[in-house]
CSV table of C-alpha atoms in Angstrom, one decimal:
chain,number,residue,atom,x,y,z
A,1,MET,CA,174.7,210.9,169.8
A,2,LYS,CA,178.3,209.8,169.3
A,3,ILE,CA,180.6,208.3,171.5
A,4,MET,CA,184.8,208.1,172.2
A,5,ALA,CA,185.1,205.4,174.0
A,6,LEU,CA,188.0,204.0,175.4
A,7,ASP,CA,189.5,200.1,176.9
A,8,SER,CA,192.8,199.7,178.8
A,9,SER,CA,191.8,197.8,182.0
A,10,GLY,CA,193.9,194.4,181.1
A,11,LEU,CA,196.1,193.5,178.3
A,12,VAL,CA,194.5,195.4,175.6
A,13,ALA,CA,194.1,198.6,174.3
A,14,SER,CA,191.7,199.6,172.9
A,15,VAL,CA,189.4,203.1,171.6
A,16,ALA,CA,186.6,203.4,169.5
A,17,VAL,CA,184.5,206.5,168.3
A,18,ALA,CA,180.5,204.7,167.4
A,19,GLU,CA,177.7,207.0,166.3
A,20,ASP,CA,173.8,206.2,166.8
A,21,GLU,CA,174.1,202.3,165.4
A,22,THR,CA,177.2,203.0,163.8
A,23,LEU,CA,180.5,201.8,164.9
A,24,LEU,CA,183.3,204.5,163.0
A,25,ALA,CA,185.9,203.4,163.9
A,26,GLU,CA,187.8,201.5,166.7
A,27,TYR,CA,191.5,200.6,167.2
A,28,THR,CA,192.6,197.7,169.3
A,29,VAL,CA,196.3,196.1,170.2
A,30,ASN,CA,196.7,193.2,172.4
A,31,TYR,CA,200.8,193.3,172.2
A,32,LYS,CA,203.6,194.5,174.8
A,33,LYS,CA,203.7,197.8,175.2
A,34,THR,CA,202.8,199.9,177.4
A,35,HIS,CA,199.2,201.4,177.5
A,36,SER,CA,201.0,204.8,177.9
A,37,GLN,CA,203.1,204.3,175.1
A,38,THR,CA,199.9,203.1,172.9
A,39,LEU,CA,197.0,204.7,173.8
A,40,LEU,CA,196.8,208.4,173.0
A,41,PRO,CA,198.6,207.9,169.8
A,42,MET,CA,195.9,205.2,168.7
A,43,LEU,CA,192.9,208.0,169.5
A,44,ASP,CA,195.5,210.7,167.1
A,45,GLU,CA,195.0,207.9,164.3
A,46,VAL,CA,191.2,206.8,164.6
A,47,ALA,CA,190.3,210.7,165.1
A,48,ARG,CA,192.2,211.8,162.2
A,49,MET,CA,191.1,208.3,159.8
A,50,ILE,CA,187.5,209.2,160.4
A,51,ASP,CA,188.3,213.1,160.5
A,52,LEU,CA,186.7,213.3,163.5
A,53,ASP,CA,185.2,216.3,165.1
A,54,LEU,CA,186.4,216.7,168.8
A,55,GLN,CA,183.4,219.3,169.3
A,56,SER,CA,181.0,216.8,167.6
A,57,VAL,CA,181.3,214.1,170.3
A,58,ASP,CA,179.5,214.2,173.1
A,59,ALA,CA,180.6,211.9,175.4
A,60,ILE,CA,183.8,210.2,177.0
A,61,ALA,CA,182.8,206.6,178.3
A,62,VAL,CA,185.9,204.2,179.7
A,63,ALA,CA,185.8,201.1,181.0
A,64,GLY,CA,186.6,201.8,184.3
A,65,GLY,CA,187.5,198.9,186.2
A,66,PRO,CA,188.4,196.2,187.9
A,67,GLY,CA,191.3,195.6,185.9
A,68,SER,CA,195.0,196.4,186.1
A,69,PHE,CA,195.4,199.4,188.7
A,70,THR,CA,198.6,200.7,186.5
A,71,GLY,CA,196.3,200.0,183.3
A,72,LEU,CA,193.0,201.8,185.0
A,73,ARG,CA,195.2,204.5,186.1
A,74,ILE,CA,195.9,205.4,182.3
A,75,GLY,CA,192.8,205.4,180.8
A,76,SER,CA,191.1,207.7,183.8
A,77,ALA,CA,193.3,210.1,183.4
A,78,THR,CA,193.1,210.0,179.6
A,79,ALA,CA,189.2,210.1,180.1
A,80,LYS,CA,189.2,212.6,181.9
A,81,GLY,CA,192.7,215.3,180.1
A,82,LEU,CA,190.0,214.6,177.4
A,83,GLY,CA,186.8,215.7,179.4
A,84,LEU,CA,188.0,218.6,180.8
A,85,ALA,CA,189.4,219.6,177.5
A,86,LEU,CA,186.6,219.1,175.1
A,87,ASP,CA,184.2,220.0,178.4
A,88,LEU,CA,182.8,216.7,177.9
A,89,PRO,CA,180.9,214.4,180.6
A,90,LEU,CA,182.5,211.2,181.4
A,91,ILE,CA,180.6,207.6,181.6
A,92,SER,CA,182.3,204.3,183.1
A,93,VAL,CA,181.1,201.7,181.8
A,94,PRO,CA,182.3,198.5,184.1
A,95,THR,CA,184.8,196.7,182.9
A,96,VAL,CA,183.6,192.9,183.5
A,97,ASP,CA,179.6,194.3,182.1
A,98,ALA,CA,181.0,195.2,178.9
A,99,LEU,CA,183.1,192.2,178.3
A,100,ALA,CA,180.2,190.4,178.7
A,101,TRP,CA,178.3,192.6,176.0
A,102,ASN,CA,181.1,191.0,173.1
A,103,LEU,CA,178.6,188.1,173.5
A,104,TYR,CA,175.7,190.4,172.9
A,105,GLY,CA,172.4,187.8,172.5
A,106,CYS,CA,173.9,184.9,173.6
A,107,GLN,CA,171.6,183.4,176.1
A,108,ASP,CA,173.9,180.2,177.7
A,109,LEU,CA,175.7,182.1,180.6
A,110,ILE,CA,178.4,184.2,180.0
A,111,CYS,CA,181.8,184.1,182.4
A,112,PRO,CA,183.9,187.0,181.3
A,113,ILE,CA,187.1,185.8,183.9
A,114,MET,CA,190.3,188.8,183.9
A,115,ASP,CA,193.3,186.9,185.7
A,116,ALA,CA,193.4,188.7,189.6
A,117,ARG,CA,196.3,186.4,190.2
A,118,ARG,CA,196.5,184.9,193.5
A,119,ASN,CA,193.8,182.1,191.6
A,120,GLN,CA,191.6,184.9,191.4
A,121,VAL,CA,190.0,186.1,189.2
A,122,TYR,CA,187.5,189.8,188.2
A,123,THR,CA,184.8,188.0,187.0
A,124,GLY,CA,180.9,188.2,186.9
A,125,ILE,CA,178.1,186.0,185.5
A,126,TYR,CA,175.6,187.5,182.8
A,127,THR,CA,172.9,186.6,180.1
A,128,PHE,CA,171.1,187.8,177.2
A,129,ASP,CA,167.5,186.2,178.4
A,130,THR,CA,164.8,187.3,175.5
A,131,GLY,CA,167.4,189.6,174.2
A,132,VAL,CA,168.0,192.2,177.4
A,133,PHE,CA,170.9,192.0,179.0
A,134,ALA,CA,170.6,190.3,182.6
A,135,ILE,CA,173.4,190.3,185.3
A,136,LYS,CA,172.7,186.8,187.4
A,137,HIS,CA,176.6,187.9,190.0
A,138,PRO,CA,178.0,191.3,189.5
A,139,GLN,CA,181.4,192.2,188.9
A,140,GLU,CA,183.5,191.1,191.7
A,141,PRO,CA,186.4,189.6,193.0
A,142,MET,CA,186.4,186.3,193.5
A,143,ALA,CA,187.9,182.5,193.8
A,144,VAL,CA,188.1,180.5,191.1
A,145,ASP,CA,187.0,177.6,193.3
A,146,ASP,CA,184.4,179.7,194.1
A,147,LEU,CA,182.9,180.9,190.7
A,148,ILE,CA,183.3,177.4,189.6
A,149,SER,CA,181.1,176.8,192.3
A,150,ILE,CA,178.1,179.2,192.0
A,151,LEU,CA,178.2,177.9,188.4
A,152,ASN,CA,177.9,174.3,189.1
A,153,GLN,CA,175.2,175.6,191.1
A,154,MET,CA,173.8,177.3,188.7
A,155,GLY,CA,173.1,174.4,186.1
A,156,LYS,CA,173.7,176.0,182.8
A,157,GLU,CA,175.8,176.5,180.0
A,158,VAL,CA,178.4,179.0,180.2
A,159,VAL,CA,180.9,180.9,177.7
A,160,PHE,CA,183.9,181.8,179.7
A,161,LEU,CA,186.2,184.7,177.8
A,162,GLY,CA,189.0,186.7,179.4
A,163,ASP,CA,192.6,187.4,178.9
A,164,GLY,CA,192.1,184.9,182.7
A,165,VAL,CA,191.0,181.9,180.5
A,166,PRO,CA,194.2,180.4,179.4
A,167,VAL,CA,195.7,180.5,183.3
A,168,TYR,CA,192.6,178.8,184.1
A,169,ARG,CA,191.6,177.0,181.8
A,170,GLU,CA,192.7,173.4,182.9
A,171,GLN,CA,191.7,174.0,186.2
A,172,ILE,CA,187.9,174.9,184.8
A,173,MET,CA,187.7,172.2,182.4
A,174,TRP,CA,188.6,169.1,185.6
A,175,GLN,CA,186.6,171.2,188.5
A,176,ILE,CA,182.9,172.2,186.1
A,177,THR,CA,180.0,170.1,185.3
A,178,VAL,CA,177.9,172.1,183.4
A,179,PRO,CA,178.2,172.2,179.9
A,180,VAL,CA,181.2,174.9,179.0
A,181,ARG,CA,182.9,176.6,175.6
A,182,PHE,CA,185.4,179.6,175.0
A,183,ALA,CA,183.9,182.7,173.4
A,184,PRO,CA,187.0,182.9,170.3
A,185,ALA,CA,189.7,185.1,168.9
A,186,HIS,CA,187.3,187.6,168.0
A,187,LEU,CA,185.4,188.5,171.1
A,188,ASN,CA,187.7,187.1,173.9
A,189,ARG,CA,189.6,190.6,174.5
A,190,GLN,CA,188.6,194.3,175.6
A,191,ARG,CA,187.2,196.2,172.9
A,192,ALA,CA,186.3,200.1,173.2
A,193,SER,CA,183.1,199.3,171.1
A,194,ALA,CA,181.5,197.1,173.2
A,195,VAL,CA,182.1,200.4,175.9
A,196,ALA,CA,180.6,202.3,173.1
A,197,VAL,CA,178.1,200.7,172.7
A,198,LEU,CA,176.6,200.3,176.2
A,199,ALA,CA,178.0,204.0,177.5
A,200,MET,CA,174.5,205.1,175.4
A,201,GLN,CA,172.6,203.0,177.5
A,202,TYR,CA,174.1,204.6,180.5
A,203,TYR,CA,173.9,208.0,179.2
A,204,GLN,CA,169.9,207.9,178.3
A,205,GLU,CA,169.7,206.6,181.5
A,206,GLY,CA,172.0,209.8,182.4
A,207,LYS,CA,174.9,207.5,184.0
A,208,THR,CA,177.3,210.3,183.2
A,209,GLN,CA,179.4,212.3,185.8
A,210,SER,CA,182.0,215.6,186.1
A,211,ALA,CA,185.6,214.4,184.5
A,212,SER,CA,186.9,216.0,187.9
A,213,GLU,CA,184.1,213.6,189.8
A,214,HIS,CA,185.3,210.3,188.1
A,215,ARG,CA,187.8,207.3,189.7
A,216,PRO,CA,188.1,204.0,188.8
A,217,GLU,CA,186.8,201.2,190.2
A,218,TYR,CA,189.5,199.1,191.8
A,219,LEU,CA,187.0,196.6,193.8
A,220,ARG,CA,190.0,195.6,195.9
A,221,LEU,CA,193.2,196.8,197.1
A,222,SER,CA,196.3,197.0,195.2
A,223,GLN,CA,198.9,194.5,195.7
A,224,ALA,CA,201.2,197.3,197.6
A,225,GLU,CA,198.6,198.5,199.5
A,226,ARG,CA,198.1,194.7,200.3
A,227,GLU,CA,201.2,194.0,201.5
A,228,ARG,CA,201.4,197.3,203.2
A,229,ALA,CA,198.8,196.1,205.5
A,230,GLU,CA,199.9,192.7,206.3
A,231,LYS,CA,202.8,194.1,207.6
A,232,LEU,CA,201.2,196.4,209.7
A,233,LYS,CA,198.8,193.5,211.4
A,234,ALA,CA,202.4,191.7,211.6
A,235,VAL,CA,203.2,194.6,213.6
A,236,ASN,CA,200.2,195.2,215.4
A,237,PRO,CA,198.2,191.4,215.4
C-alpha cells in the first residue's frame, strides 16, 4: 500500500510518501512562507526525488482538522485536486491524533496543543497503552485552564507537544500539578509521515471518502463567523 500524505493544518507544511512499513520520503518546512507557495512545489520535489509513479499511489491522506482555517482549506483543496485527477480515495486524518502519533509507544499521557488563540487550544489526550493507540479525550477546542484541570485530575505524567507549547508553557508550568515533559524539536510539530502511517490504519478499516465528499473539520467557527454572530446577537439580543 502506498500513501501520499500532506499536512498544512498549522504553521508547518509537510508532505510524505509511505509504502507499507517504509517511509519513502518526507519534506517538512516550518518557515514564514504561506502553504499556497510551498505545498505543491514540495509535492513535486518529493515525487521527483523518489521517481514516484502517481499511478502507483493507493490513496491521498490529509490532516483534516482542526487547525488554521486557511491552512486546512489549502490542504483540502490540494488533496481533493489530487484525488480527482488521479481518481483516488481520500483519507482524512484528525490533526491532533496525528500529532500524538509522533510519540508512538509513549505510555505517559500525550497532550498535543495547537494554539487556537483567546487562551484556547485544539487538543486531545492520548497514550499508547501496551502499544495500542488509546484516545483518552478526543480532539476538541478547549480553554487552557480547563485542559490543565483535566490533566491534574487524571494524575499521570504528561508530555506536551505542538505550536501551543511556546505560547502556553509558562501557564502550564504554573498550574500543572503532575510531572510534565515537552517533546523535542524533531517530534513536536506536524509531520506528514505521521498522517501517512495513521492513514494506513484508516485505509485498512475502510475509513476513506471520495475527493468530492471531503470537507475539513474546523471544530469551531472562524473568527469572521464569530464576529458576525456577535454583531447579529447585539442587533437581535
